Coordinates of C-alpha atoms and ligand atoms in Angstrom, one line a residue:
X1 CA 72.2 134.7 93.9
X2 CA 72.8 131.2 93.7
X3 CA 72.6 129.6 97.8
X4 CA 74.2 126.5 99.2
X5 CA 72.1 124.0 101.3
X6 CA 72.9 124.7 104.7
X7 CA 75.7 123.1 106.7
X8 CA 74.1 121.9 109.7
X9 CA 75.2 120.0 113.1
X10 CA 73.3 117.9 115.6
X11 CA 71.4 120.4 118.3
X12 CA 73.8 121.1 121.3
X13 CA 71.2 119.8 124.1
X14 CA 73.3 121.1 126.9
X15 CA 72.3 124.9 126.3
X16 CA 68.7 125.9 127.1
X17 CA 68.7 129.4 128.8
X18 CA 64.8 129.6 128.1
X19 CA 62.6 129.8 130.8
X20 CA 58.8 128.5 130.1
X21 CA 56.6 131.3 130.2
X22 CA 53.2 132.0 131.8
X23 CA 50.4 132.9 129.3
X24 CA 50.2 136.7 131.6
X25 CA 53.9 136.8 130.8
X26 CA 53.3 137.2 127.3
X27 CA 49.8 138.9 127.3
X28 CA 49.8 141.9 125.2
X29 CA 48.4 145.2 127.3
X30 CA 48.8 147.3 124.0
X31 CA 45.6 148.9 122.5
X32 CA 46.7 148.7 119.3
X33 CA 46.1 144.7 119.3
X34 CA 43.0 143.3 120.5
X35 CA 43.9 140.3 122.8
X36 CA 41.2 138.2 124.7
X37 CA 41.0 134.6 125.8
X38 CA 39.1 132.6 122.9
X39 CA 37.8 132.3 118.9
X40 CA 34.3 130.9 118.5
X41 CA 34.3 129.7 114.8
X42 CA 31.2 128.0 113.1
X43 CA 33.1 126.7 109.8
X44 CA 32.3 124.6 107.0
X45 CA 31.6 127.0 104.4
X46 CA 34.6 128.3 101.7
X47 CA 35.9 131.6 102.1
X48 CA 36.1 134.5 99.4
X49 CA 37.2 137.9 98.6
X50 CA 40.8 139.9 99.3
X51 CA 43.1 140.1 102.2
X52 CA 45.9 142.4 102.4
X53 CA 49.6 141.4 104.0
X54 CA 50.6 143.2 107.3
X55 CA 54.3 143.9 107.3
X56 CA 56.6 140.8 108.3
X57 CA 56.6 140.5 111.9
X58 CA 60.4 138.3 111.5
X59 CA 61.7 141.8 109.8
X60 CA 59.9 144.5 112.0
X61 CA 61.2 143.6 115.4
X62 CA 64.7 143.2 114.7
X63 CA 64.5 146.7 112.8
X64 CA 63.4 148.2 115.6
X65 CA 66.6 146.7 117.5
X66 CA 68.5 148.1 114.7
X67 CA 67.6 151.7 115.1
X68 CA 69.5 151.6 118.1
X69 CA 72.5 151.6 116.1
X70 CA 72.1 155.3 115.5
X71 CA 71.0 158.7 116.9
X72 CA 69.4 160.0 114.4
X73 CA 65.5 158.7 114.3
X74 CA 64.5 155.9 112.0
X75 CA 60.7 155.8 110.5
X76 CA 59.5 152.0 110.1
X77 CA 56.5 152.1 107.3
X78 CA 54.3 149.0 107.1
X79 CA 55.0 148.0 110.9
X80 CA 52.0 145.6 111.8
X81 CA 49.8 146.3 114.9
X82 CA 51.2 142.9 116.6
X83 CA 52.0 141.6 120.0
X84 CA 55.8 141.3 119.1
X85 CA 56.0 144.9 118.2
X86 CA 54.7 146.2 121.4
X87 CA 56.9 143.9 123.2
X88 CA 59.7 146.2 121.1
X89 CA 58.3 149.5 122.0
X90 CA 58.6 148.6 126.1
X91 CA 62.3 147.4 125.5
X92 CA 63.3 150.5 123.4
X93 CA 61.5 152.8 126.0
X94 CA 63.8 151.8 128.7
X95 CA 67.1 151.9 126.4
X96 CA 65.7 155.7 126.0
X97 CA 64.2 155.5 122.9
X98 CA 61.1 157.9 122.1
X99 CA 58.5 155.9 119.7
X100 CA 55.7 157.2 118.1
X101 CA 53.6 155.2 116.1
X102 CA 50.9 156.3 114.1
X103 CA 48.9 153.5 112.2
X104 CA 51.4 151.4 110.5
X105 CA 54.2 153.7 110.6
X106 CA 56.5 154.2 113.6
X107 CA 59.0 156.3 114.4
X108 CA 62.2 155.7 116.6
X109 CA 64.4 157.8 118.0
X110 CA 67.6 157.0 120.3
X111 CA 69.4 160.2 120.9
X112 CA 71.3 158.5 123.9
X113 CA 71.4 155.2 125.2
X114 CA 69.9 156.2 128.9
X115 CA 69.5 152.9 129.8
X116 CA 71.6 149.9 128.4
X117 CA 70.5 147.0 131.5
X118 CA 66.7 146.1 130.7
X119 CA 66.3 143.7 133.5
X120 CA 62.4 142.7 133.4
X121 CA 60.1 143.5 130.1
X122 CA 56.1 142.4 131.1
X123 CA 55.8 140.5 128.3
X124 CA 58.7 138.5 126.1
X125 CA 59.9 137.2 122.5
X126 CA 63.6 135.9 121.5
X127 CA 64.2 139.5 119.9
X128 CA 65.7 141.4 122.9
X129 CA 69.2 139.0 122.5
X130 CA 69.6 140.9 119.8
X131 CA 70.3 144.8 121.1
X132 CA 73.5 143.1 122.9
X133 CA 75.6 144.6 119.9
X134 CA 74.2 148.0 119.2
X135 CA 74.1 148.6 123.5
X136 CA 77.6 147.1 123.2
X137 CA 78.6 149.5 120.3
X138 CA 76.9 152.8 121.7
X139 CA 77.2 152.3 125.6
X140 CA 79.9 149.5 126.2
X141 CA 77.6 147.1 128.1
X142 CA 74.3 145.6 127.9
X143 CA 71.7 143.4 129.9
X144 CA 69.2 141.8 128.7
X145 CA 66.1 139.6 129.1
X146 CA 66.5 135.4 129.2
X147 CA 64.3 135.0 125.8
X148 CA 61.1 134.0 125.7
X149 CA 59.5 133.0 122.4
X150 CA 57.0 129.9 121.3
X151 CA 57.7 126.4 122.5
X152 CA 59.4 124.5 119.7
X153 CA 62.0 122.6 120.9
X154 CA 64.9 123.8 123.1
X155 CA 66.1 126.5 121.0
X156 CA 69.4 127.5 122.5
X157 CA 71.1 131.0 121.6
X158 CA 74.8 129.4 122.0
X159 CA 75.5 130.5 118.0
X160 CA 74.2 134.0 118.9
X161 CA 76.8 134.1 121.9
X162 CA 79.6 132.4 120.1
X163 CA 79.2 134.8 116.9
X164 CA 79.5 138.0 119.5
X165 CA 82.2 136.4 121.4
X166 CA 84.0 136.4 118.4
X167 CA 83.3 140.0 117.8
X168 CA 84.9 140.8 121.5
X169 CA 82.1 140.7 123.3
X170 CA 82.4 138.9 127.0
X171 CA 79.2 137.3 128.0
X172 CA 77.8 136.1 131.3
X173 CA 74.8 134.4 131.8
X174 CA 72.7 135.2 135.4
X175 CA 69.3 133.5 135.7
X176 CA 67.1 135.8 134.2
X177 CA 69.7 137.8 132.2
X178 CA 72.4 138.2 129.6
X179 CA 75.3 140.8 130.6
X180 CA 77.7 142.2 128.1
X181 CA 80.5 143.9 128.1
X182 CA 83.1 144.8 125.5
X183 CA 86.4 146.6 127.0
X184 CA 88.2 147.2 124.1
X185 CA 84.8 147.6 122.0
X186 CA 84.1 145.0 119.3
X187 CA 85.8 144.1 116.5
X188 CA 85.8 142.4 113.1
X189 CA 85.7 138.6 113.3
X190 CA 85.2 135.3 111.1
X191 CA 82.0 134.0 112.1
X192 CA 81.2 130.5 111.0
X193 CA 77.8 129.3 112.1
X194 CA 77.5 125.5 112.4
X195 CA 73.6 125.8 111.2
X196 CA 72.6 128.8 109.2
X197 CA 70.4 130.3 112.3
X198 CA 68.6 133.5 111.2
X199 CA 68.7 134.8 115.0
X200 CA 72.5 133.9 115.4
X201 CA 73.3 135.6 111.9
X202 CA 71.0 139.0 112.8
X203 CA 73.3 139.0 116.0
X204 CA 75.9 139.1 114.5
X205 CA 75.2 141.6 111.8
X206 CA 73.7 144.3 114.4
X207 CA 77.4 144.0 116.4
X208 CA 79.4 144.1 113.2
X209 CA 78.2 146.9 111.6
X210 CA 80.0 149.2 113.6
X211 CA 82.5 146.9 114.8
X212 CA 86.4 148.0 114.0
X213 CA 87.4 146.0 110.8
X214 CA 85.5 143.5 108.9
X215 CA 83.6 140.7 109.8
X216 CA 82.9 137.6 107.6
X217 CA 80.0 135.2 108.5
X218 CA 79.4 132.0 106.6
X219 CA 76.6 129.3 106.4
X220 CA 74.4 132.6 107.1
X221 CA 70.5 132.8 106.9
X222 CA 69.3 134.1 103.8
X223 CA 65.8 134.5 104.8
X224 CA 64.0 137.5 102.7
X225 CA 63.0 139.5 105.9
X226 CA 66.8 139.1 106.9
X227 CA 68.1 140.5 103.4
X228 CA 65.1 143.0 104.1
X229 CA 67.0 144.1 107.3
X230 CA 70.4 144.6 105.3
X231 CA 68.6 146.4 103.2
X232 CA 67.8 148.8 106.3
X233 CA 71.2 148.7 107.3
X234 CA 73.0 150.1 104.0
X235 CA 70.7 152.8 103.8
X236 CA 71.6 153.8 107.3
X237 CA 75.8 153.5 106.3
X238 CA 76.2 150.3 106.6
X239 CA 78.6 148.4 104.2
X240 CA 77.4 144.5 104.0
X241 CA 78.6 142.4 100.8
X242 CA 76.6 139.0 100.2
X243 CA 78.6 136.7 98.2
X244 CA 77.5 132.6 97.5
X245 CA 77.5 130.3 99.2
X246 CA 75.7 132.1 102.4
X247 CA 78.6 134.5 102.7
X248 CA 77.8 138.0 104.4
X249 CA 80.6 140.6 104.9
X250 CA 80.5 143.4 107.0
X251 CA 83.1 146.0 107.0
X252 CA 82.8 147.9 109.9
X253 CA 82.1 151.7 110.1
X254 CA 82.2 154.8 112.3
X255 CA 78.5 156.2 112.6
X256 CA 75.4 154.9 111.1
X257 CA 72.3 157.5 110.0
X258 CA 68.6 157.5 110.0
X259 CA 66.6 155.9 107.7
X260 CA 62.9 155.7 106.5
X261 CA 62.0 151.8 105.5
X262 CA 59.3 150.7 104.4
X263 CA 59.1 146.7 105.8
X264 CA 58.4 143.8 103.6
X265 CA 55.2 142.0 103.6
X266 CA 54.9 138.9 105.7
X267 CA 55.3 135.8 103.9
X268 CA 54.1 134.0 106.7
X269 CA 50.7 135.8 106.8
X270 CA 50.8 134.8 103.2
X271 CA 51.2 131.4 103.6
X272 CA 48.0 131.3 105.8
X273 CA 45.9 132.6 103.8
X274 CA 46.6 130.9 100.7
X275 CA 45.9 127.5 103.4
X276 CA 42.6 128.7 104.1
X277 CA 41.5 129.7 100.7
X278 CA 42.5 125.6 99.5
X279 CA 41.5 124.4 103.4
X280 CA 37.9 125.5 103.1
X281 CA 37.8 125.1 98.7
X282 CA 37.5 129.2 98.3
X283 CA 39.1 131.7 96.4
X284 CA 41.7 134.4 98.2
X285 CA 43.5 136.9 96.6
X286 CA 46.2 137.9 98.5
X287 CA 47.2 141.3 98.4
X288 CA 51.0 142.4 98.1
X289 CA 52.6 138.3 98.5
X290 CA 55.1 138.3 97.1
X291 CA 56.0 135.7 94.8
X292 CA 59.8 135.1 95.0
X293 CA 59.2 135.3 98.8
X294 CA 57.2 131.8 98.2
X295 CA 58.7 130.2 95.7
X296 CA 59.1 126.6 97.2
X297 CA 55.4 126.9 98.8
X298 CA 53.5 127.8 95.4
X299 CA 55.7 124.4 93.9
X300 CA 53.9 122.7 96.5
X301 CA 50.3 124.3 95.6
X302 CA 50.8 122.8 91.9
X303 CA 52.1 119.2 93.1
X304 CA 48.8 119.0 95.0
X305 CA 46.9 120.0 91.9
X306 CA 45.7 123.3 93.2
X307 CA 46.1 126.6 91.4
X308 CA 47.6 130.2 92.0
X309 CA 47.7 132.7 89.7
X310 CA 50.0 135.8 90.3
X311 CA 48.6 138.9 89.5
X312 CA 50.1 142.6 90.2
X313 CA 47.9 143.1 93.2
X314 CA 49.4 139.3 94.7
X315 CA 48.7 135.8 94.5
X316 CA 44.6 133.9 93.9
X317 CA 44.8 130.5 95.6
X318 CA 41.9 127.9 95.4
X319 CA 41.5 124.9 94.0
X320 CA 41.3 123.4 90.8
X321 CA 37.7 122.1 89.8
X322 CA 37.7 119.7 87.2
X323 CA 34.0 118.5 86.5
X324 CA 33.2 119.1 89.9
X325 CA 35.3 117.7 91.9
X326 CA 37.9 119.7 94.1
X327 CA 40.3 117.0 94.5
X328 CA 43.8 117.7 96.4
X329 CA 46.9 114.8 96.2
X330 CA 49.2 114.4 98.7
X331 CA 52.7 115.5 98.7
X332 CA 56.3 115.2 100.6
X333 CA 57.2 118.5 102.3
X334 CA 60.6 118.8 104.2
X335 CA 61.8 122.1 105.7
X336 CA 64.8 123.6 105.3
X337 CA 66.4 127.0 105.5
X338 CA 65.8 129.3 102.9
X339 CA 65.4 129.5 100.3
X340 CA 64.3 125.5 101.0
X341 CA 60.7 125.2 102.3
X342 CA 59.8 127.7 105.7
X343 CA 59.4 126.0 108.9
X344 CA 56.5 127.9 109.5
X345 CA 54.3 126.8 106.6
X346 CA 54.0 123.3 107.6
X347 CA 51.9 123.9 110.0
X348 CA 48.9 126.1 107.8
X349 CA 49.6 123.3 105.4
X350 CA 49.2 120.3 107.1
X351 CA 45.6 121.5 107.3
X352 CA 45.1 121.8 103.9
X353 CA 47.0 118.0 103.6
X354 CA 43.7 116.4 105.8
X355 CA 42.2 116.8 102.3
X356 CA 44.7 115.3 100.5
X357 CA 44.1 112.2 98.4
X358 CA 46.6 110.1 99.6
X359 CA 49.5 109.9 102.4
X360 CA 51.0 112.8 103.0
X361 CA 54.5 113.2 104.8
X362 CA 56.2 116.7 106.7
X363 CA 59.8 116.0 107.9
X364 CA 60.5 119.0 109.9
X365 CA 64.3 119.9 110.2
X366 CA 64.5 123.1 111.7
X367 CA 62.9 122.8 114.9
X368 CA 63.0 119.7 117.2
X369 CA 59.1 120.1 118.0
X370 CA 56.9 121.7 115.9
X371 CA 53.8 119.2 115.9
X372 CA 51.9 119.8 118.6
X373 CA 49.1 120.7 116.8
X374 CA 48.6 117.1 115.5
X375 CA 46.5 117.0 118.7
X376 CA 43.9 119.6 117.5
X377 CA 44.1 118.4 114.2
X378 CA 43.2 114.7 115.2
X379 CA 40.7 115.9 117.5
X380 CA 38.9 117.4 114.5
X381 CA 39.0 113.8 112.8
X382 CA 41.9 114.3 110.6
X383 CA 44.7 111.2 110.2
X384 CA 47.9 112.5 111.5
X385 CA 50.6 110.4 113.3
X386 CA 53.9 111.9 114.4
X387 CA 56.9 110.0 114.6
X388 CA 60.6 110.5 115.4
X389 CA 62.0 108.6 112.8
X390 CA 63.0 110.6 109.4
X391 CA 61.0 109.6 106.4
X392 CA 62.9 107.4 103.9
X393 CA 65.8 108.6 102.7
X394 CA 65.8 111.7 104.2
X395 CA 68.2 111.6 107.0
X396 CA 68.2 114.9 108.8
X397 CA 70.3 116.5 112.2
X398 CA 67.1 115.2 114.3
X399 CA 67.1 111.5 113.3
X400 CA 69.2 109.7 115.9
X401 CA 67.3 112.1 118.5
X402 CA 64.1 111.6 120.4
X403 CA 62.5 114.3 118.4
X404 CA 58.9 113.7 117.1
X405 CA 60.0 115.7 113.9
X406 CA 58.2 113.8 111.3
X407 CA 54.3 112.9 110.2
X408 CA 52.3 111.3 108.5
X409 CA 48.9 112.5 107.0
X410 CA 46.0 110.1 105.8
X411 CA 43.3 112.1 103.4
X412 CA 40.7 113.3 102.7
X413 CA 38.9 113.0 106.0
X414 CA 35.9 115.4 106.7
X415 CA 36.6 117.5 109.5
X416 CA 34.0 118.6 112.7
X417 CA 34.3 121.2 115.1
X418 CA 36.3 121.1 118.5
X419 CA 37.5 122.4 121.4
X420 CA 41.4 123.7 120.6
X421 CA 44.4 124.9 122.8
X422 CA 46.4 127.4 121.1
X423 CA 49.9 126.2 121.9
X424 CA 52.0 128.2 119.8
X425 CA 51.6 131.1 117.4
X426 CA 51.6 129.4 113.8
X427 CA 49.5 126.4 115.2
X428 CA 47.2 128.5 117.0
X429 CA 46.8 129.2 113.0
X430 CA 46.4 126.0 112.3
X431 CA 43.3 125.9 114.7
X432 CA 41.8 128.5 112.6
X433 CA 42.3 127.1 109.7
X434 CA 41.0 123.9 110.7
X435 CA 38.1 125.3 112.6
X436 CA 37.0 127.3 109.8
X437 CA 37.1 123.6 107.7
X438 CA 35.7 122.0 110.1
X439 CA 31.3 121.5 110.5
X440 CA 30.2 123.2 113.5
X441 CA 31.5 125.5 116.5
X442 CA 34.7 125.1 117.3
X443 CA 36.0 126.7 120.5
X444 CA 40.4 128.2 120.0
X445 CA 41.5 128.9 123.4
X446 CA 44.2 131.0 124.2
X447 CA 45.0 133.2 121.1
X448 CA 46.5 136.2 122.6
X449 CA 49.6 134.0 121.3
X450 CA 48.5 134.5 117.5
X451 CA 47.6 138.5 118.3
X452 CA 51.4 138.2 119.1
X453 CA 52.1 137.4 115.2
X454 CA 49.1 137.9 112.8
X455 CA 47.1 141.5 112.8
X456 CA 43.6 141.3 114.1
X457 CA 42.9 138.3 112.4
X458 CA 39.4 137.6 113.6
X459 CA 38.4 141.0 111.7
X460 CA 40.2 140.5 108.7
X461 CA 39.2 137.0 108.2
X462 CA 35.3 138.5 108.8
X463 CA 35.6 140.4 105.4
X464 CA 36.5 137.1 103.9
X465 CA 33.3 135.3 104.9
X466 CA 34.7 133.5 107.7
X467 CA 32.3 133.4 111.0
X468 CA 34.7 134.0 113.6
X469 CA 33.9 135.8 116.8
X470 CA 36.0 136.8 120.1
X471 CA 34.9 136.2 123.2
Ligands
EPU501 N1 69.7 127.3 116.9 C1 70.7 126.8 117.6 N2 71.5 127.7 118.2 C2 71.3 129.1 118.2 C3 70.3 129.5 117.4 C4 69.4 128.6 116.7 O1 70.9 125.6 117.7 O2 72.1 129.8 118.8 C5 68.8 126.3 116.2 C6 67.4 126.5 116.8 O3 67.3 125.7 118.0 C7 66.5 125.9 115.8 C8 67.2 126.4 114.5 O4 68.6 126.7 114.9 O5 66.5 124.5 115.8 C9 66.6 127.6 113.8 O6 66.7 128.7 114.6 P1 66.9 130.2 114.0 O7 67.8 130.9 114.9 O8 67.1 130.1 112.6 O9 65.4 130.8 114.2 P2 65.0 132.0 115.1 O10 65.8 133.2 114.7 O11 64.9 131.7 116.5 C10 63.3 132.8 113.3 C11 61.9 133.2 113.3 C12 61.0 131.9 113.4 C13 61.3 131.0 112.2 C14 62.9 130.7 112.2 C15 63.3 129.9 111.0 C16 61.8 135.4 114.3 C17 61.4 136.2 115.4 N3 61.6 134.1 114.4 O12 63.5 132.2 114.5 O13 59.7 132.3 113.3 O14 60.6 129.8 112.3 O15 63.6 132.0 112.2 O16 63.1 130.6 109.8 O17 62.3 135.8 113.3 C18 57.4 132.3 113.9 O18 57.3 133.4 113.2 O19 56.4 131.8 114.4 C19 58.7 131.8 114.1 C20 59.0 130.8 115.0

């Protein structure tokens, strides 16, 4: 399907409903993911061997949320044993639902919405926004959670409430919560988003689809776990058309069924891996990536000079060794909605970019600040200087703002161990990455935040050579 570059507006800055969080807040209790306070990682040395891909935590959550849309119970296959998911499980439980999961499958069942105010959860993500419409749909009303969610940047929800006003919903905002009600239950609508937000356009699909009449939302998100979630959706009844450019129609229907799903891999995992196979000048093969998933990152792999080779098991990364000498060259990355290059890759990347002959520049354009890493990074040794200005040529929404949403990366500089602060989930990755570059012990403080995304990391990366140990 051929896609339109998104249509996008200045942030609204007036709109931030997102309270900061304490580290407790999001701590993950669940036995299923290990979570303790710090990564000792002696690095230096390239990593080898074969990772496989958890399911994609961006797709799991929100199908979760969408198995409130029926009574019948839904069975989630590749669900990954991650913070976000337990964070799920506690909100479903007090809607009423019954969830079983047994290794990576789970199973969800919502005979009756017993439930549809969830003032508190223990622990939060930006997901619970998005039962508003099925609660709406099956109980009339809903309450729900203030989001919580990594620090990037404001990130306001006003598309998300817009798009189910428009659907008949009428929202009020308290100071921890957001109460919905819909007297004369939703309805088909013309959404049109002013920035292709994947939240706002998932919001908008889990009210429509058993909305009255049809429902038309343009400049949507096309990201794969989000056409993974459709996906879900038709196979429980759900009639969605997707039509260039970023056009998603929704008729409405009656009831919606169970389903059994089997959740794509994550990307984003993928991404991360490939950055530590080139980071540390290994060899990865990693299992089940998917390689129209990643198209724009593996362009990037070949501008450096590195090499992938896609296989039917997944993707090899590592670098190309011509007489010797594993050189890298920099490159000009700018983020973009898909299918444009991910957000969250920058970040495993700019790693990788310390060994870069040459300057490197990121221009990030999806979130207002997503380089607070830098400080790790430069504490390691690395050149990186982040700037508000847009490179060259490249004028993007955050430009006339007072957004550091650009940088600049000198290489190759050699990196040596230090003391990190996870501050967010992927650059809590990036400390890994970096760490496991890097000569010496390195100390990553705080990674209950990347149990929150990535699967027992520390174990995994173990079978790929990596000396990594949690204290
Ligand atoms: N935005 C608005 N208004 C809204 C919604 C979004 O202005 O109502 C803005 C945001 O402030 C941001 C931009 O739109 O500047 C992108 O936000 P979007 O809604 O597209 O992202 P999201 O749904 O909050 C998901 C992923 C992110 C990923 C982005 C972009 C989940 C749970 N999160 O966030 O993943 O970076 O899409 O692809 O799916 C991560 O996995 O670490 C992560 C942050």
């Amino acid at each position: 399907m051929s896609v339109a570059h998104p249509t996008i507006n200045p942030p609204d800055k007036s709109i931030n409903p997102r309270r900061s969080l304490s580290r407790a807040a999001i701590r993950d209790e669940d036995d299923r993911v290990k979570t303790s306070g710090q990564f000792i990682i002696t690095g230096g040395k390239p990593l080898y061997g074969e990772i496989a891909l958890a399911g994609a935590k961006n797709a799991v959550s929100k199908m979760m949320v969408a198995s409130l849309l029926t009574d019948e119970p839904c069975v989630l296959e590749n669900v990954p044993a991650i913070g976000d998911v337990a964070i799920i499980v506690e909100l479903l439980e007090r809607i009423g639902s019954g969830v079983a999961i047994a290794g990576p499958s789970a199973r969800i069942h919502t005979p009756a919405i017993k439930n549809s105010r969830v003032l508190e959860l223990s622990r939060r993500n930006r997901i619970p926004i998005l039962a508003i419409g099925p609660l709406l749909a099956r109980a009339g009303e809903a309450e729900v959670p203030i989001l919580g969610g990594d620090k990037l940047g404001p990130r306001p929800v006003d598309l998300h409430l817009e798009a189910l006003a428009r659907l008949g919903a009428q929202i009020e905002i308290t100071k921890t919560s957001y109460r919905a009600r819909a007297k004369d239950g939703l309805h088909g609508a013309r959404i049109a988003l002013r920035f292709p937000s994947v939240g706002a356009t998932e919001n908008a699909m889990l009210a429509a689809v058993l909305a009255k009449g049809r429902t038309t939302i343009t400049n949507a998100a096309l990201e794969p776990e989000l056409i993974d979630l459709i996906m879900m959706l038709q196979k429980m009844g759900a009639i969605i058309e997707l039509a260039p450019p970023r056009t998603i129609t929704i008729e409405g229907v009656k009831k919606l069924h169970g389903v059994t799903h089997r959740i794509i891999p994550d990307r984003n995992e993928a991404i991360s891996f490939a950055c530590l196979a080139l980071g540390t000048n290994g060899k990865i093969l990693v299992k089940g990536a998917v390689q129209e998933h990643l198209i724009t990152f593996l362009n990037a792999v070949r501008r450096m000079g590195a090499v992938y080779e896609v296989t039917d098991d997944g993707i090899a990364f590592s670098r190309e060794n011509t007489n010797g000498h594993a050189s890298l060259k920099a490159i000009d990355i700018m983020t973009d909605s898909h299918p444009g290059f991910m957000t969250d890759w920058q970040q495993p990347l700019a790693a990788v970019l310390t060994q870069a002959e040459g300057t490197s520049t990121i221009h990030e354009t999806i979130y207002e600040d997503r380089f607070a890493y830098a400080h790790d990074l430069n504490e390691m040794g690395a050149k990186m200087k982040i700037s508000m200005d847009c490179p060259e040529g490249d004028a993007c929404r955050f430009g006339s703002g007072k957004f550091y949403h650009s940088a600049k990366i000198e290489g190759p500089t050699e990196l040596t161990a230090a003391n990190c602060a996870v501050r967010d989930l992927r650059s809590g990755m990036v400390d890994i990455i970096a760490a496991l570059m890097a000569k010496g012990v390195s100390v990553v403080d705080g990674v209950e935040e990347i149990d929150r995304g990535y699967e027992k990391i520390d174990e995994r990366l173990r079978n790929l050579g990596a000396e990594i140990r949690r204290v």
